[in-house]
PDB file of C-alpha atoms in Angstrom:
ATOM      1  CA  UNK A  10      12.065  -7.358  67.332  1.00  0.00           C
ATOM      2  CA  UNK A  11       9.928  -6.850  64.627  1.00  0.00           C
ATOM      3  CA  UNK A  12      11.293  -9.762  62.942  1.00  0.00           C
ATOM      4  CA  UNK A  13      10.775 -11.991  65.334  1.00  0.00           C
ATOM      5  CA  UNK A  14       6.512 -10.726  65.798  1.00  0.00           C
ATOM      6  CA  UNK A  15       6.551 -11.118  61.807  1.00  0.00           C
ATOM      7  CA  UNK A  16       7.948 -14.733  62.507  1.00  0.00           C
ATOM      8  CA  UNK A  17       5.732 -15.880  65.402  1.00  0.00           C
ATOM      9  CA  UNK A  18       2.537 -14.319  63.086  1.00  0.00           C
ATOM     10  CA  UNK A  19       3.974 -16.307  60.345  1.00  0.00           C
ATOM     11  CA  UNK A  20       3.839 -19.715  62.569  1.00  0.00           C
ATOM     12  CA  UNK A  21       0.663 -18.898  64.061  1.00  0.00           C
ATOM     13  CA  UNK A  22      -1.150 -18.386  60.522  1.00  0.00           C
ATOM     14  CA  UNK A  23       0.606 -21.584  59.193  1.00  0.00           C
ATOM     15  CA  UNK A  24      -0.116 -23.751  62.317  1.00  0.00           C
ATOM     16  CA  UNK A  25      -3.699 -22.446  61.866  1.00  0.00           C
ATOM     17  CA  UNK A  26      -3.870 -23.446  57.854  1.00  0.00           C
ATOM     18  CA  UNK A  27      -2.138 -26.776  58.632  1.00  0.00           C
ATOM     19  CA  UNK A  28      -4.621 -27.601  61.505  1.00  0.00           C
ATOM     20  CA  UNK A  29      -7.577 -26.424  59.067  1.00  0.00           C
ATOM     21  CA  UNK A  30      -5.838 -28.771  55.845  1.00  0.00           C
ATOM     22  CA  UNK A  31      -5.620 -32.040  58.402  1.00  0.00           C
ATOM     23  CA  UNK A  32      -9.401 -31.649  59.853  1.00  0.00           C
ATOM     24  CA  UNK A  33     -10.831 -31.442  56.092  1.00  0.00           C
ATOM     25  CA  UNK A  34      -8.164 -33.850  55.194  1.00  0.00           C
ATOM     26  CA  UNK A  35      -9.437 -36.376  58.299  1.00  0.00           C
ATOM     27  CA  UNK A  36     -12.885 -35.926  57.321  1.00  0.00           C
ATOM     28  CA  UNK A  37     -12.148 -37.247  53.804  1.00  0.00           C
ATOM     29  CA  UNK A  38     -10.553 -39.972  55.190  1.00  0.00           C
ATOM     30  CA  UNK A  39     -13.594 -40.880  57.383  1.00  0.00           C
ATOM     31  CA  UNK A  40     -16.165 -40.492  54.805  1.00  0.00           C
ATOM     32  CA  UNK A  41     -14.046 -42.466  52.213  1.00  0.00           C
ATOM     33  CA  UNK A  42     -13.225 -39.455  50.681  1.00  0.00           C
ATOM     34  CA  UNK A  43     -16.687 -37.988  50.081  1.00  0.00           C
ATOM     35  CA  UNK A  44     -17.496 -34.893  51.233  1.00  0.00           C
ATOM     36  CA  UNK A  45     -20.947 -34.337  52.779  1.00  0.00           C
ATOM     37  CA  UNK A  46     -21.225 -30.487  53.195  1.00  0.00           C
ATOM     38  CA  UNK A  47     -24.098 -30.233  56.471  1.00  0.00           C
ATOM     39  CA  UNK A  48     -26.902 -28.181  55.432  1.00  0.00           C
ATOM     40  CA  UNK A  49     -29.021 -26.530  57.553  1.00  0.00           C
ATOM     41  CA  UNK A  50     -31.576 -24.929  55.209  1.00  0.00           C
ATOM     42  CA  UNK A  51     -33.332 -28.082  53.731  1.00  0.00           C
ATOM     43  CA  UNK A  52     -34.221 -25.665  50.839  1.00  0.00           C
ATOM     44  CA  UNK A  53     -30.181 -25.623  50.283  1.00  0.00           C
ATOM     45  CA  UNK A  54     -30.201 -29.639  50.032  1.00  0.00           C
ATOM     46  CA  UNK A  55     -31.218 -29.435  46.294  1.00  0.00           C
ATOM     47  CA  UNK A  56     -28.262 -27.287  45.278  1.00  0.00           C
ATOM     48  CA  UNK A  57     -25.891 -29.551  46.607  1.00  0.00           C
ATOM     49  CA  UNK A  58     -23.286 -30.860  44.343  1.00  0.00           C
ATOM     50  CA  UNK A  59     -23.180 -33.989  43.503  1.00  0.00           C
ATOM     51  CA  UNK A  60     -21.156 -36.573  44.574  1.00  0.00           C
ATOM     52  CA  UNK A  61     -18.713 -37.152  41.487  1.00  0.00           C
ATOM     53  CA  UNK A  62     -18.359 -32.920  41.818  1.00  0.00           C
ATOM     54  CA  UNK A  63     -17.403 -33.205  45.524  1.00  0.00           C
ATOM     55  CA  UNK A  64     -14.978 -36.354  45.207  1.00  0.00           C
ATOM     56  CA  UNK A  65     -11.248 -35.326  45.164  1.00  0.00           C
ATOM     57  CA  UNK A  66      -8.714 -37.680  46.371  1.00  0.00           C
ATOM     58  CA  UNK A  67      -5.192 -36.256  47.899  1.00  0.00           C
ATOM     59  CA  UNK A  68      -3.547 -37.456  44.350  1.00  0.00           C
ATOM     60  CA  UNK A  69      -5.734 -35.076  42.248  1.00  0.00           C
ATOM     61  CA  UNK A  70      -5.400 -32.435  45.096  1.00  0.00           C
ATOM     62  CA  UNK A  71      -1.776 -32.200  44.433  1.00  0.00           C
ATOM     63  CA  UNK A  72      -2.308 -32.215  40.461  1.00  0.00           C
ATOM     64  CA  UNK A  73      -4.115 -29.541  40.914  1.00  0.00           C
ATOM     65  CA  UNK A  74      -1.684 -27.386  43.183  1.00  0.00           C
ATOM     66  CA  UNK A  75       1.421 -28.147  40.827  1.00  0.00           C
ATOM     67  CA  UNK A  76      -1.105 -26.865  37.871  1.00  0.00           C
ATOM     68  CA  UNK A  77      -1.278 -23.243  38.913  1.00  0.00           C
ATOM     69  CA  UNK A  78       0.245 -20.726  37.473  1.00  0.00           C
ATOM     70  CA  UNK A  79       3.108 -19.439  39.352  1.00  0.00           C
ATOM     71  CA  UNK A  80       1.150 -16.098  39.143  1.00  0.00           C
ATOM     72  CA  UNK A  81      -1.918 -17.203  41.176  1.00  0.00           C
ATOM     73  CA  UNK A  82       0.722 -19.149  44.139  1.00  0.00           C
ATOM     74  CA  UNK A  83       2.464 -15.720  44.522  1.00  0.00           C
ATOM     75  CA  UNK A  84      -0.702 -14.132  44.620  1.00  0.00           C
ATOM     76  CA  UNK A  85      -2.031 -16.465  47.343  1.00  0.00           C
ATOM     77  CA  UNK A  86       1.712 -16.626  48.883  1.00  0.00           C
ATOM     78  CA  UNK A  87       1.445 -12.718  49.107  1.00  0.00           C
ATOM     79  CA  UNK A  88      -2.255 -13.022  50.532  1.00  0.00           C
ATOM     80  CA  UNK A  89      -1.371 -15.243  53.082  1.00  0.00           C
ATOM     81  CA  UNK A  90       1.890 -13.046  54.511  1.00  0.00           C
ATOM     82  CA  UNK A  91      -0.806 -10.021  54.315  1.00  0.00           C
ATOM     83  CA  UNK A  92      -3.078 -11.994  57.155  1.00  0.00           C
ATOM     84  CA  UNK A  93      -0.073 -12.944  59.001  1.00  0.00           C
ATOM     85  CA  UNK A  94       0.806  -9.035  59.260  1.00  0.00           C
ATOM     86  CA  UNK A  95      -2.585  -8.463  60.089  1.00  0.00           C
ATOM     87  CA  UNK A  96      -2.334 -11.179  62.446  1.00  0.00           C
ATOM     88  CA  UNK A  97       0.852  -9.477  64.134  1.00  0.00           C
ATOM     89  CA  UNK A  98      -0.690  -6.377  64.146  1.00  0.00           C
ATOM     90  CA  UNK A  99      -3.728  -7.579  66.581  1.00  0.00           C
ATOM     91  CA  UNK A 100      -1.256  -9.241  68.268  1.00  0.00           C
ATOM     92  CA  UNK A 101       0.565  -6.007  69.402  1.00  0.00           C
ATOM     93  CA  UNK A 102      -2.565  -4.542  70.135  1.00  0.00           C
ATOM     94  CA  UNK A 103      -3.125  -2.208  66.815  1.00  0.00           C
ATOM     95  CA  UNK A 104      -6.054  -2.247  64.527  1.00  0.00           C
ATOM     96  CA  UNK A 105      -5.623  -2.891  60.582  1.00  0.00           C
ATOM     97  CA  UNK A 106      -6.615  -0.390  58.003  1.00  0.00           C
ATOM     98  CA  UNK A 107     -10.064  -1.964  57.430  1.00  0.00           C
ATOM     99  CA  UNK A 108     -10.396  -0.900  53.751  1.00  0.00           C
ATOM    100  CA  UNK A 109      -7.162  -3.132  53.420  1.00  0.00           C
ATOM    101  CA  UNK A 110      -8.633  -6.093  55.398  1.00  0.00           C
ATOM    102  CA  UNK A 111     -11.718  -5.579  52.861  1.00  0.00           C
ATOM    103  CA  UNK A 112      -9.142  -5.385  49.910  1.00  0.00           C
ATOM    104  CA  UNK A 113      -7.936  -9.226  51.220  1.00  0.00           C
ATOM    105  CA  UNK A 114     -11.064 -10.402  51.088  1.00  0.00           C
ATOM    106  CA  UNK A 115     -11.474  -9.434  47.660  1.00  0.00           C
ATOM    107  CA  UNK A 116      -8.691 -10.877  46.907  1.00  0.00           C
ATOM    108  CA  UNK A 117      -9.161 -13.851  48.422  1.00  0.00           C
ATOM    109  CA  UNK A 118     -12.663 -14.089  47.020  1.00  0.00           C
ATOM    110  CA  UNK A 119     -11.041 -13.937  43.368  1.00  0.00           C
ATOM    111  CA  UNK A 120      -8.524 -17.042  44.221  1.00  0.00           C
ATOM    112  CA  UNK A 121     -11.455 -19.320  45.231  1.00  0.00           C
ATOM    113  CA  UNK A 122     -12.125 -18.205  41.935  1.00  0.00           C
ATOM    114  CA  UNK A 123      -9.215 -19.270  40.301  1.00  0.00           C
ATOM    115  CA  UNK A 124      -9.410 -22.237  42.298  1.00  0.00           C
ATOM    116  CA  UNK A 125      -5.751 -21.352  43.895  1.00  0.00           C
ATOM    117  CA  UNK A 126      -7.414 -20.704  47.403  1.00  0.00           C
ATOM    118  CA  UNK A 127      -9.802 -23.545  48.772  1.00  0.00           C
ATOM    119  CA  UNK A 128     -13.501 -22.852  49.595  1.00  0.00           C
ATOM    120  CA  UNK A 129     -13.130 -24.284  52.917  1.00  0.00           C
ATOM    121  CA  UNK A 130      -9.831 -22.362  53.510  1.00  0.00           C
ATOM    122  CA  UNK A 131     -11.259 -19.016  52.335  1.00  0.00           C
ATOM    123  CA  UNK A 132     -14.534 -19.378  55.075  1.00  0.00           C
ATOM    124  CA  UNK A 133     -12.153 -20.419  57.667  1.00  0.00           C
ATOM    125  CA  UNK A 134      -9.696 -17.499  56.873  1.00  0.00           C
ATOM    126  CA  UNK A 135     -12.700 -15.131  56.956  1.00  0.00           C
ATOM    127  CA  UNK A 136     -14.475 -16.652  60.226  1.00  0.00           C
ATOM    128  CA  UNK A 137     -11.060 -16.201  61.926  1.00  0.00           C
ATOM    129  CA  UNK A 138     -11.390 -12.194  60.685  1.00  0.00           C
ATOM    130  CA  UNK A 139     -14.999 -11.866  61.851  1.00  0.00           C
ATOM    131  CA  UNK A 140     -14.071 -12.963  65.267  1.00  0.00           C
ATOM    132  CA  UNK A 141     -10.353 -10.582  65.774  1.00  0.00           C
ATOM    133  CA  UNK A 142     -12.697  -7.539  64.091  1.00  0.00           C
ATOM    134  CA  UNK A 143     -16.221  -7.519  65.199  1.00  0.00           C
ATOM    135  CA  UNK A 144     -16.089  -4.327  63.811  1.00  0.00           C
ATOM    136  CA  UNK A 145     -16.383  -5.987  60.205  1.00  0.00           C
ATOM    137  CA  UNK A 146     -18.716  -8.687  61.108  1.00  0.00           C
ATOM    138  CA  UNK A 147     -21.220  -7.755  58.496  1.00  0.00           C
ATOM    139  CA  UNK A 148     -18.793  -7.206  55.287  1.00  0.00           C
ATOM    140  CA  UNK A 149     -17.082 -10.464  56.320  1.00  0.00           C
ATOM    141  CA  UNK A 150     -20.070 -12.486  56.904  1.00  0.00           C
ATOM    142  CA  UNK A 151     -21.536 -10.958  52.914  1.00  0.00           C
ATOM    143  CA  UNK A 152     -17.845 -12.412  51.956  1.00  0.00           C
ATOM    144  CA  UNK A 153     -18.237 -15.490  52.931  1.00  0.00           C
ATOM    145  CA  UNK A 154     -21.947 -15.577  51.380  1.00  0.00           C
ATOM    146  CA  UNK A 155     -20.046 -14.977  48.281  1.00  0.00           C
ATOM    147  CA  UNK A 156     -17.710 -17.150  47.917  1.00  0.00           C
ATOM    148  CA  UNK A 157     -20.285 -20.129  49.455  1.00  0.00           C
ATOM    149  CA  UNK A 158     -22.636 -19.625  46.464  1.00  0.00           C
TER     150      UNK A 158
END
C-alpha cells in the first residue's frame, strides 16, 4: 500500500514539475525566448537583469543540465523524492516534521545556488509548501525572498 501512495506522490510531484517546465517553457516561446520577469515594485525595475543575462534557449538549457556534476543531480534527485514523501504524507492526512521541511528548503536554496535547481522551480516548489503548511507561511515566504535576490 505504501508503495503504491509513494508512487501516486511521485506522479503528482512530477506532473506538477512538468506542468511548471512547459508554462516557463511556453512563455519563452511567446516572448521569442526572452524572459520578462513582471515587477511590481518599480524600484525593483533597475535591478533587473539584462536581457543577454535572461536569454537561454532550450539548446543551452540542456548543456547546462548534462554539465552537472552527478553529485548536485542526486542531490536534487534526492530533494525532489523528499517533497514527494512530504507530498504523500499530507496526502494521508499527517503533518511533516517541520524542521525537516525547513532543512529542504535549505537545501533547495543551495541548488539554485549551484544552478542544479531553477529559480522559477525553487519559488514554485516553495509556493506549493506555503499553501499545504500555512503553518510555515512566514519561513517559506523569507525562503523564497532568498533565493529571488
Amino acid at each position: 500500500m505504501l508503495d503504491k501512495n509513494k508512487s501516486l506522490g511521485m506522479g503528482i510531484i512530477a506532473i506538477f514539475f512538468g506542468a511548471l517546465i512547459f508554462i516557463f517553457y511556453s512563455n519563452n516561446a511567446d516572448n521569442g525566448g526572452i524572459v520578462n520577469p513582471q515587477v511590481e515594485n518599480p524600484l525593483l525595475e533597475t535591478q533587473q537583469r539584462s536581457e543577454s543575462e535572461v536569454m537561454v534557449t532550450g539548446v543551452e538549457e540542456d548543456i547546462k543540465t548534462s554539465e552537472l556534476e552527478p553529485e548536485l543531480i542526486q542531490q536534487r534527485d534526492a530533494l525532489y523524492l523528499k517533497i514527494s514523501d512530504i507530498t504523500t504524507q499530507l496526502s494521508q492526512g499527517q503533518k511533516p516534521d517541520l524542521r525537516i521541511v525547513s532543512q529542504l528548503a535549505d537545501e533547495q536554496y543551495k541548488l539554485v545556488k549551484a544552478q542544479a535547481v531553477t529559480t522559477d522551480e525553487a519559488i514554485a516548489t516553495l509556493q506549493f509548501l506555503r499553501q499545504v503548511l500555512p503553518e510555515m507561511d512566514m519561513e517559506l515566504a523569507r525562503e523564497i525572498k532568498r533565493i529571488e535576490n
